[in-house]
mmCIF file of N, CA and C in Angstrom:
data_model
loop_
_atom_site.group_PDB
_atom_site.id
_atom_site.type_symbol
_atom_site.label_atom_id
_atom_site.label_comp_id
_atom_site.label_asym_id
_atom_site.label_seq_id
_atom_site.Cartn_x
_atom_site.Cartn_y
_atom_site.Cartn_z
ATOM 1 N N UNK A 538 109.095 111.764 107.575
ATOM 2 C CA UNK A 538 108.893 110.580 108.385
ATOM 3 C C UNK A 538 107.607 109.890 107.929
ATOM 4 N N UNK A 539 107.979 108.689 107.631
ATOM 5 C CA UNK A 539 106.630 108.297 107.252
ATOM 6 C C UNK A 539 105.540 107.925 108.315
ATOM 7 N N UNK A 540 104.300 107.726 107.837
ATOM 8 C CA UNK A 540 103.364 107.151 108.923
ATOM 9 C C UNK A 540 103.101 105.716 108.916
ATOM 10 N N UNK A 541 102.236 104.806 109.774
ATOM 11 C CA UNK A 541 101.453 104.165 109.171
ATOM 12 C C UNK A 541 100.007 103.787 110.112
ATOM 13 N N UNK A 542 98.849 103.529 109.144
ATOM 14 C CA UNK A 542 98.260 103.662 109.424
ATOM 15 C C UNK A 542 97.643 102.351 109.888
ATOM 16 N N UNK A 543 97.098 101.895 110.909
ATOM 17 C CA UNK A 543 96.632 100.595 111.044
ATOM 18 C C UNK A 543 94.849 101.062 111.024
ATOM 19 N N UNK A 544 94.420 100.193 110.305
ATOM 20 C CA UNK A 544 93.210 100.362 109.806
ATOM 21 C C UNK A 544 92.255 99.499 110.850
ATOM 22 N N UNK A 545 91.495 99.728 111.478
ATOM 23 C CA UNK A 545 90.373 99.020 112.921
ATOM 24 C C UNK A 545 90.235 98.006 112.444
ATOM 25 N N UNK A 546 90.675 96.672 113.994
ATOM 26 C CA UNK A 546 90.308 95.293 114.208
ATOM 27 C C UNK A 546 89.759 95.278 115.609
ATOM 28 N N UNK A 547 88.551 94.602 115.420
ATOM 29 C CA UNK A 547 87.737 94.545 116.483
ATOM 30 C C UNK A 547 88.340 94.279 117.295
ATOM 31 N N UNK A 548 89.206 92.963 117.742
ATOM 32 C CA UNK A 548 89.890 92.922 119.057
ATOM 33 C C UNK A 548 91.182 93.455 119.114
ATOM 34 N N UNK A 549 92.062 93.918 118.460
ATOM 35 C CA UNK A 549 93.144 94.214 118.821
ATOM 36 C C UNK A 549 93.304 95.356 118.838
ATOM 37 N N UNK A 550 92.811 96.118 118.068
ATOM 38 C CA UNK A 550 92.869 97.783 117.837
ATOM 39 C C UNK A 550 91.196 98.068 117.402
ATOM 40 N N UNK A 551 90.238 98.383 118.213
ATOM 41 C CA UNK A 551 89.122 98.838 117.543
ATOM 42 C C UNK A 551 88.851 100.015 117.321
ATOM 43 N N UNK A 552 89.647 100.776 117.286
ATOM 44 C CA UNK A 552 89.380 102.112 116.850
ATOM 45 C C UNK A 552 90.758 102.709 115.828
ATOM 46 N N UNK A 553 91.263 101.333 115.277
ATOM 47 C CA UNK A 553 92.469 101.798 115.281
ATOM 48 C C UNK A 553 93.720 102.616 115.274
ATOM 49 N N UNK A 554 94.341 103.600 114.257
ATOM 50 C CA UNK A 554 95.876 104.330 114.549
ATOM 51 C C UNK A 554 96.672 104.453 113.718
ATOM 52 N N UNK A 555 96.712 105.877 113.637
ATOM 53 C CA UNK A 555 98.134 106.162 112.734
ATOM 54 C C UNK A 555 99.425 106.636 113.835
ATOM 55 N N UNK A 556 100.307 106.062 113.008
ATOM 56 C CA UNK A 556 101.728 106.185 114.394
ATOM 57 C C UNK A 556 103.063 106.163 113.235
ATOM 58 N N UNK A 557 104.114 107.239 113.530
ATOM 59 C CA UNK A 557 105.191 108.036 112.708
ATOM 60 C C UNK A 557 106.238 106.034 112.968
ATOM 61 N N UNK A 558 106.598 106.329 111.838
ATOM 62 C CA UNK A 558 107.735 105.136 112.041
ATOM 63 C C UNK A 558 108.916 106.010 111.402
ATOM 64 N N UNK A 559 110.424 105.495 111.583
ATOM 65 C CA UNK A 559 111.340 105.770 110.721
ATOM 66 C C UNK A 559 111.776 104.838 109.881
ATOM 67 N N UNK A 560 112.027 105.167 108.687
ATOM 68 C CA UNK A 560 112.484 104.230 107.270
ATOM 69 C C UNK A 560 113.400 103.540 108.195
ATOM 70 N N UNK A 561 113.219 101.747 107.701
ATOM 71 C CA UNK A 561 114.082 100.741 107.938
ATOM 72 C C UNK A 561 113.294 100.000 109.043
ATOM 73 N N UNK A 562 112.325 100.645 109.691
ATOM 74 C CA UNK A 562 111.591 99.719 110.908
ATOM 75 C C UNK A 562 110.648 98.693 110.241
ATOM 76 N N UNK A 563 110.350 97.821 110.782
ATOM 77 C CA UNK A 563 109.184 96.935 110.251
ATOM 78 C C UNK A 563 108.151 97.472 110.731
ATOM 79 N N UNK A 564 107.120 96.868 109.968
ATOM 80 C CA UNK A 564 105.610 97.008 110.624
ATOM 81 C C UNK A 564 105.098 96.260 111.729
ATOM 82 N N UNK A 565 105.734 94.757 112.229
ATOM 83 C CA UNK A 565 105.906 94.204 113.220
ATOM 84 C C UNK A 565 106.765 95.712 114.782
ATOM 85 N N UNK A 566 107.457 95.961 114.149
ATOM 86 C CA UNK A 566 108.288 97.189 115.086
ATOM 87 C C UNK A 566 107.665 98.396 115.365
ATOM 88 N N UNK A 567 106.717 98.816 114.687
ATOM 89 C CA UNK A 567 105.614 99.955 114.696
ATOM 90 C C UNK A 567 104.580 99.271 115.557
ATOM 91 N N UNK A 568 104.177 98.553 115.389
ATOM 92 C CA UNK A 568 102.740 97.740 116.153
ATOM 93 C C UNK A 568 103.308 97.562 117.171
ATOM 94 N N UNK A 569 104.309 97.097 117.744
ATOM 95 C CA UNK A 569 104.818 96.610 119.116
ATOM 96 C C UNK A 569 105.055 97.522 119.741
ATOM 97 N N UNK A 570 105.707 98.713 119.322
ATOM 98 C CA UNK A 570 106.514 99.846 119.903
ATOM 99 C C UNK A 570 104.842 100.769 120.236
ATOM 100 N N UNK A 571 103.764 100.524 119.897
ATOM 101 C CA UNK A 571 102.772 101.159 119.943
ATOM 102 C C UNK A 571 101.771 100.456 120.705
ATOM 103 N N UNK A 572 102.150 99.400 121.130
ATOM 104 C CA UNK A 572 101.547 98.524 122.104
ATOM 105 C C UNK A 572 100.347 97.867 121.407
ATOM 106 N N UNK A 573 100.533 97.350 119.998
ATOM 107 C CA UNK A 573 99.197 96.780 119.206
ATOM 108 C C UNK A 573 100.125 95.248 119.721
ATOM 109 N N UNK A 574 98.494 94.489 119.876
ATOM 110 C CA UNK A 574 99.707 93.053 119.917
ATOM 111 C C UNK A 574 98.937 92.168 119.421
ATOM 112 N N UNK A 575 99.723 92.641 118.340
ATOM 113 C CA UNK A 575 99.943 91.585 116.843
ATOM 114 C C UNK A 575 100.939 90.380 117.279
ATOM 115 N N UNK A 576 100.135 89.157 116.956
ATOM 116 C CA UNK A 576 100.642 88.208 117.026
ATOM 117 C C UNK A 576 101.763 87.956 116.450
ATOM 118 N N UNK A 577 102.876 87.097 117.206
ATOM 119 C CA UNK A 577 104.382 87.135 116.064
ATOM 120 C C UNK A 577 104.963 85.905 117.169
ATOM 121 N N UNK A 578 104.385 84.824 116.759
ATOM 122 C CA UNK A 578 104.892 83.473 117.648
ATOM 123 C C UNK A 578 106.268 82.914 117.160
ATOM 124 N N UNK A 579 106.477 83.147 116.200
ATOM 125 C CA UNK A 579 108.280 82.809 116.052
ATOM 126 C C UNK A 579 109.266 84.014 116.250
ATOM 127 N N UNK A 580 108.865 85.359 117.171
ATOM 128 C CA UNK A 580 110.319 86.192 117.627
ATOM 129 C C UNK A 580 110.365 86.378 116.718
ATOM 130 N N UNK A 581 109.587 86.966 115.076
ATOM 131 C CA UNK A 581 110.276 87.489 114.128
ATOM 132 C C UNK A 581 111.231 87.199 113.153
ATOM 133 N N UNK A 582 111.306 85.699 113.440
ATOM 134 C CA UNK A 582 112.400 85.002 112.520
ATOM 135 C C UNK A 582 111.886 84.297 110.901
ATOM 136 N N UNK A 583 110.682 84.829 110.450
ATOM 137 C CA UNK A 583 109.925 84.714 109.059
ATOM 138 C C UNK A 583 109.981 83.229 109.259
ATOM 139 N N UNK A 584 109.970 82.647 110.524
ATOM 140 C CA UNK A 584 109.685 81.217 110.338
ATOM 141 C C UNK A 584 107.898 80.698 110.683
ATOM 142 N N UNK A 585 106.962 81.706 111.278
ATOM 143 C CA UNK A 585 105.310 81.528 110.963
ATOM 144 C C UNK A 585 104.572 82.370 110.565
ATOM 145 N N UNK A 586 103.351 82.522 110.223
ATOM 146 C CA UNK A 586 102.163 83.154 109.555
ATOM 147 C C UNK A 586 101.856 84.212 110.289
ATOM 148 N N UNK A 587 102.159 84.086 111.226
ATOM 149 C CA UNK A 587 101.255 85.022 112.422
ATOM 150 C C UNK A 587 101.068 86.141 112.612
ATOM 151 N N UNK A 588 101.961 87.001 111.846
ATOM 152 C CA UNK A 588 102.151 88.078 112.012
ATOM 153 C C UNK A 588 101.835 88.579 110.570
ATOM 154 N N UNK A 589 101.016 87.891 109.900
ATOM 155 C CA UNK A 589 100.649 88.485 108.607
ATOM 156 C C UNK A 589 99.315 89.571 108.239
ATOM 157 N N UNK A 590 99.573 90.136 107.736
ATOM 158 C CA UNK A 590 99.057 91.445 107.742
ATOM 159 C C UNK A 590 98.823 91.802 105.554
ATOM 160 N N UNK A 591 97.693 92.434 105.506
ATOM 161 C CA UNK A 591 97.835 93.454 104.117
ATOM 162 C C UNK A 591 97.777 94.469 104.136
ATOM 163 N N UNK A 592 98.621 95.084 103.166
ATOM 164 C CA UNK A 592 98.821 96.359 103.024
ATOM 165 C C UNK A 592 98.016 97.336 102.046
ATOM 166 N N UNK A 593 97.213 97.695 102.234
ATOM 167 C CA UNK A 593 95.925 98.564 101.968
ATOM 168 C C UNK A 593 96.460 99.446 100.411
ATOM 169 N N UNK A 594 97.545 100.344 101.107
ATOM 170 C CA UNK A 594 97.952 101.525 100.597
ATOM 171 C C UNK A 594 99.650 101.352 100.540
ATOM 172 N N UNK A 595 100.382 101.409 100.134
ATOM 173 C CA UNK A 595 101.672 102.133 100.008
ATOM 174 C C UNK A 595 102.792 100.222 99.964
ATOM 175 N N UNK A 596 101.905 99.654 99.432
ATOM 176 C CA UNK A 596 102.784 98.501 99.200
ATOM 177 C C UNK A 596 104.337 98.330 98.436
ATOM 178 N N UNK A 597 104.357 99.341 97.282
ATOM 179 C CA UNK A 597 105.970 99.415 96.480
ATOM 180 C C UNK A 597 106.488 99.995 97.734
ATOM 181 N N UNK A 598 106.136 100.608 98.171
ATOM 182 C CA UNK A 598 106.763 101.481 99.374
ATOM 183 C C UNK A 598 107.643 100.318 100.240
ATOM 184 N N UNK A 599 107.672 99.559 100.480
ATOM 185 C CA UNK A 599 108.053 98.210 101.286
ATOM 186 C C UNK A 599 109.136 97.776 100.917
ATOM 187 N N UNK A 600 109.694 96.918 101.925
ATOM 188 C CA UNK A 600 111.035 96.606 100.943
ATOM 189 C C UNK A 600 110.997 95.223 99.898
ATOM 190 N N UNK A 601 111.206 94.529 99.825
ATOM 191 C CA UNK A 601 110.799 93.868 98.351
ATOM 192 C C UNK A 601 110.954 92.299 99.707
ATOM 193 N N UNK A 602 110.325 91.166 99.219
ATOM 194 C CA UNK A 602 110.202 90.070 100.034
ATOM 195 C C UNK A 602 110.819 88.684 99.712
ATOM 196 N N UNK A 603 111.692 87.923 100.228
ATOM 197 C CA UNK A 603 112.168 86.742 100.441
ATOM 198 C C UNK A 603 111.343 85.541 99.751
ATOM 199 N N UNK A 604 112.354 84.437 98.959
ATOM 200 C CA UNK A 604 111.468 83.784 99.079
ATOM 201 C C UNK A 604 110.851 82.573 100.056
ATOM 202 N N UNK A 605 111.958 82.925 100.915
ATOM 203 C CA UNK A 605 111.439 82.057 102.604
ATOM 204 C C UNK A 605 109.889 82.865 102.882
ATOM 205 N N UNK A 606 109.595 84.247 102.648
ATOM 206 C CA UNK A 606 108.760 84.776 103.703
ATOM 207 C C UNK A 606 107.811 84.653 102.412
ATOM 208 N N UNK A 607 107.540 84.555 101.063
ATOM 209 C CA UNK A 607 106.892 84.088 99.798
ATOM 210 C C UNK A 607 105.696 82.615 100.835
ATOM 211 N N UNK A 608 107.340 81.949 100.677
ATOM 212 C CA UNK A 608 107.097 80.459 101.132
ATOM 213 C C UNK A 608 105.759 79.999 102.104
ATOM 214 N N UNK A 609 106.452 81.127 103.527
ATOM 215 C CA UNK A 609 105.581 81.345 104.982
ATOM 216 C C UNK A 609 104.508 82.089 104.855
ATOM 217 N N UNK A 610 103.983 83.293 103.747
ATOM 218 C CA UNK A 610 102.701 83.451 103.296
ATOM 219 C C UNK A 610 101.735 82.624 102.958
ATOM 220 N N UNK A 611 102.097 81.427 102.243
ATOM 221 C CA UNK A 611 101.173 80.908 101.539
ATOM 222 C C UNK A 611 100.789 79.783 102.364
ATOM 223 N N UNK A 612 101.265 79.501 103.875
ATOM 224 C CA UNK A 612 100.358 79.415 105.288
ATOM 225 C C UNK A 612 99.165 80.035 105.712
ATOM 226 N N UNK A 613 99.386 81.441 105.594
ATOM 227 C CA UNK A 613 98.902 82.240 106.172
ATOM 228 C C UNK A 613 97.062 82.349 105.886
ATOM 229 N N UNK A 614 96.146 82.358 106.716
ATOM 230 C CA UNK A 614 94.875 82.526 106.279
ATOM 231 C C UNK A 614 94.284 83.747 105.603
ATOM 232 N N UNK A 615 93.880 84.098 104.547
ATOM 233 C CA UNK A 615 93.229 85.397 103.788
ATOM 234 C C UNK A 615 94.369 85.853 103.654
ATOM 235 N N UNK A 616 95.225 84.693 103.057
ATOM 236 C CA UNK A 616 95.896 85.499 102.426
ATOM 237 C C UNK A 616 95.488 86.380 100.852
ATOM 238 N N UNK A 617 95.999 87.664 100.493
ATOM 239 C CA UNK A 617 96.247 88.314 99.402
ATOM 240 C C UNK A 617 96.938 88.745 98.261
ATOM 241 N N UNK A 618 96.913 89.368 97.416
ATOM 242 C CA UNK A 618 98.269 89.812 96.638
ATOM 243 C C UNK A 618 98.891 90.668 97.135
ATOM 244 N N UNK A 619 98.411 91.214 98.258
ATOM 245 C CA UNK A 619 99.419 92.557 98.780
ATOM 246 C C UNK A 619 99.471 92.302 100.935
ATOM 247 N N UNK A 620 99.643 91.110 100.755
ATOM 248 C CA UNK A 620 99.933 90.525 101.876
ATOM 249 C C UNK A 620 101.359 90.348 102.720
ATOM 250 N N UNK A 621 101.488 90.607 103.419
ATOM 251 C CA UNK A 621 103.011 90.491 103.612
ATOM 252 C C UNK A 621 103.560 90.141 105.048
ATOM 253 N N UNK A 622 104.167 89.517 105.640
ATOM 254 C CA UNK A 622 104.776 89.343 107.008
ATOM 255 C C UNK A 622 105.177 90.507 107.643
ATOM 256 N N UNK A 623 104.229 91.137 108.690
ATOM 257 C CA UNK A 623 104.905 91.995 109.364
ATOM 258 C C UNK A 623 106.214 92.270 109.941
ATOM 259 N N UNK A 624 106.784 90.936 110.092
ATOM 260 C CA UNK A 624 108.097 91.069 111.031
ATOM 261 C C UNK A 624 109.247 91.266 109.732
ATOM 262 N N UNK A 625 108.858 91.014 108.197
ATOM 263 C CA UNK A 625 109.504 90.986 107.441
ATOM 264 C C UNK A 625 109.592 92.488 106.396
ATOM 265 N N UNK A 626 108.395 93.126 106.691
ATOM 266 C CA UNK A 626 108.065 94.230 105.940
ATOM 267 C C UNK A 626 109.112 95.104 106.033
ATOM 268 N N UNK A 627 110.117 96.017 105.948
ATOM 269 C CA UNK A 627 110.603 97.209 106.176
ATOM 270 C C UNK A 627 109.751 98.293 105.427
ATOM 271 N N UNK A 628 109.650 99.188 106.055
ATOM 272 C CA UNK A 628 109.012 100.691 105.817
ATOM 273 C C UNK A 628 110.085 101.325 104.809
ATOM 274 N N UNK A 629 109.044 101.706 103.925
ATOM 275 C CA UNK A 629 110.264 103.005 103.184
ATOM 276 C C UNK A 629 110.002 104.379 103.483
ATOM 277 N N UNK A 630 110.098 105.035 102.255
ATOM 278 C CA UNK A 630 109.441 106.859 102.744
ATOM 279 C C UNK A 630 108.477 106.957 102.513
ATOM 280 N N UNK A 631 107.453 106.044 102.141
ATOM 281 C CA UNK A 631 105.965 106.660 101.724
ATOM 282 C C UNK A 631 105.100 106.049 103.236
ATOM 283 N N UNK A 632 103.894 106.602 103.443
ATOM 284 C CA UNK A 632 103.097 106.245 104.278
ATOM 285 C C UNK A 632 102.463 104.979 103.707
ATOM 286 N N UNK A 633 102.162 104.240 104.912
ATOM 287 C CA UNK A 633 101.225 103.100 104.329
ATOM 288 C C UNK A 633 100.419 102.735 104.982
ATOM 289 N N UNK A 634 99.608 101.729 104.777
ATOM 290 C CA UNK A 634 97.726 101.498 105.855
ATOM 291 C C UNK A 634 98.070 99.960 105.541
ATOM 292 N N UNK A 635 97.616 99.794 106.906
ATOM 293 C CA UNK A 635 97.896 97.963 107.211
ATOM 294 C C UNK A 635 96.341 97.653 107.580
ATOM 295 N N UNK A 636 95.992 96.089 106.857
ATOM 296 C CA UNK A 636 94.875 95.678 107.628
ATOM 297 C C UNK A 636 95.413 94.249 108.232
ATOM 298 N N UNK A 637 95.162 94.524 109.724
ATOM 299 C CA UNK A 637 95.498 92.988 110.365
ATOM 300 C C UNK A 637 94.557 92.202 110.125
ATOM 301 N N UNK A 638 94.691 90.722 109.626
ATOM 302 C CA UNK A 638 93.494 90.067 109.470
ATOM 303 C C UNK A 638 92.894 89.649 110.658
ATOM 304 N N UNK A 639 91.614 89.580 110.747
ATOM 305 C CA UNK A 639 90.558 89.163 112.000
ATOM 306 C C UNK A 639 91.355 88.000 112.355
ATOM 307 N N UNK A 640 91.818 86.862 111.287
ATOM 308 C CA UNK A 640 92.114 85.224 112.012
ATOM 309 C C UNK A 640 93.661 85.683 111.884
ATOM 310 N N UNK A 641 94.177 84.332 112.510
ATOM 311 C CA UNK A 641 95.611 84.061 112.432
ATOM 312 C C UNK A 641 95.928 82.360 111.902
ATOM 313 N N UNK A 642 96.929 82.241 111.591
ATOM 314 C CA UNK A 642 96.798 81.012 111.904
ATOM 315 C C UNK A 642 98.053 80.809 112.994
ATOM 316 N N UNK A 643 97.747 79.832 113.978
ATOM 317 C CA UNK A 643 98.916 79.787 115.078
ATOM 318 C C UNK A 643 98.190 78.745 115.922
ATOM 319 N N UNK A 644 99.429 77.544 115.616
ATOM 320 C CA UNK A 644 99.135 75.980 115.808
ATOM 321 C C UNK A 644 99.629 76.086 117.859
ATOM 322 N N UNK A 645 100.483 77.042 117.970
ATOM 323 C CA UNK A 645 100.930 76.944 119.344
ATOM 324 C C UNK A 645 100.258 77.539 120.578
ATOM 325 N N UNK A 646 98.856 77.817 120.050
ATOM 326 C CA UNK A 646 98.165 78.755 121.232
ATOM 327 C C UNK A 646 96.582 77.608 120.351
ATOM 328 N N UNK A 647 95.986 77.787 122.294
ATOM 329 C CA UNK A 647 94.553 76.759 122.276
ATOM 330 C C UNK A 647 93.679 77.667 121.858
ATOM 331 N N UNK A 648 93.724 79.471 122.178
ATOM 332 C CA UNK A 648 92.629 79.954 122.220
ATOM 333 C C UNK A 648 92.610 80.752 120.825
#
């Protein structure tokens, strides 16, 4: 079973967490099911940024990415080369370490 590891964000997880997922879940589905709340203003439909996240460690591990969710990265603030949409990620068998970025970008919320 793999793990993953969410690596400490001051406000959302400050101490952060490793938590067992099973192959085929997203990393959006690990964070939620674990009560991290990671932003994800479009329901998961790879239609905003918000839920973007990098992957530290175990990136081949992932399932390979769209070029809609390509597209909806290059929104995204800090973004990276090993950046990826949480709601889009699937887990494989290797463990992996997520860093949520401090910002978001998300035009539908004031604060």
């Amino acid at each position: 079973m793999p793990k993953v590891l969410f690596l400490p964000h001051k406000i959302i997880l400050p101490q952060g967490g490793e938590f067992n997922a099973n192959k085929g879940e997203t990393i959006l589905e690990i964070a939620l099911k674990n009560n991290i709340k990671l932003e994800h203003a479009c329901e998961q439909s790879c239609a905003c940024s918000t839920c973007h996240c990098i992957i530290r460690k175990g990136f081949l591990s992932l399932s390979g990415w769209s070029e809609k969710e390509d597209d909806i990265l290059d929104k995204a603030w800090g973004l990276e080369p090993e950046s990826r949409l949480s709601c889009q990620a699937i887990i494989g068998n290797d463990d992996i370490e997520v860093e949520i970025p401090l910002y978001t970008v998300n035009y539908a919320r004031d604060s």
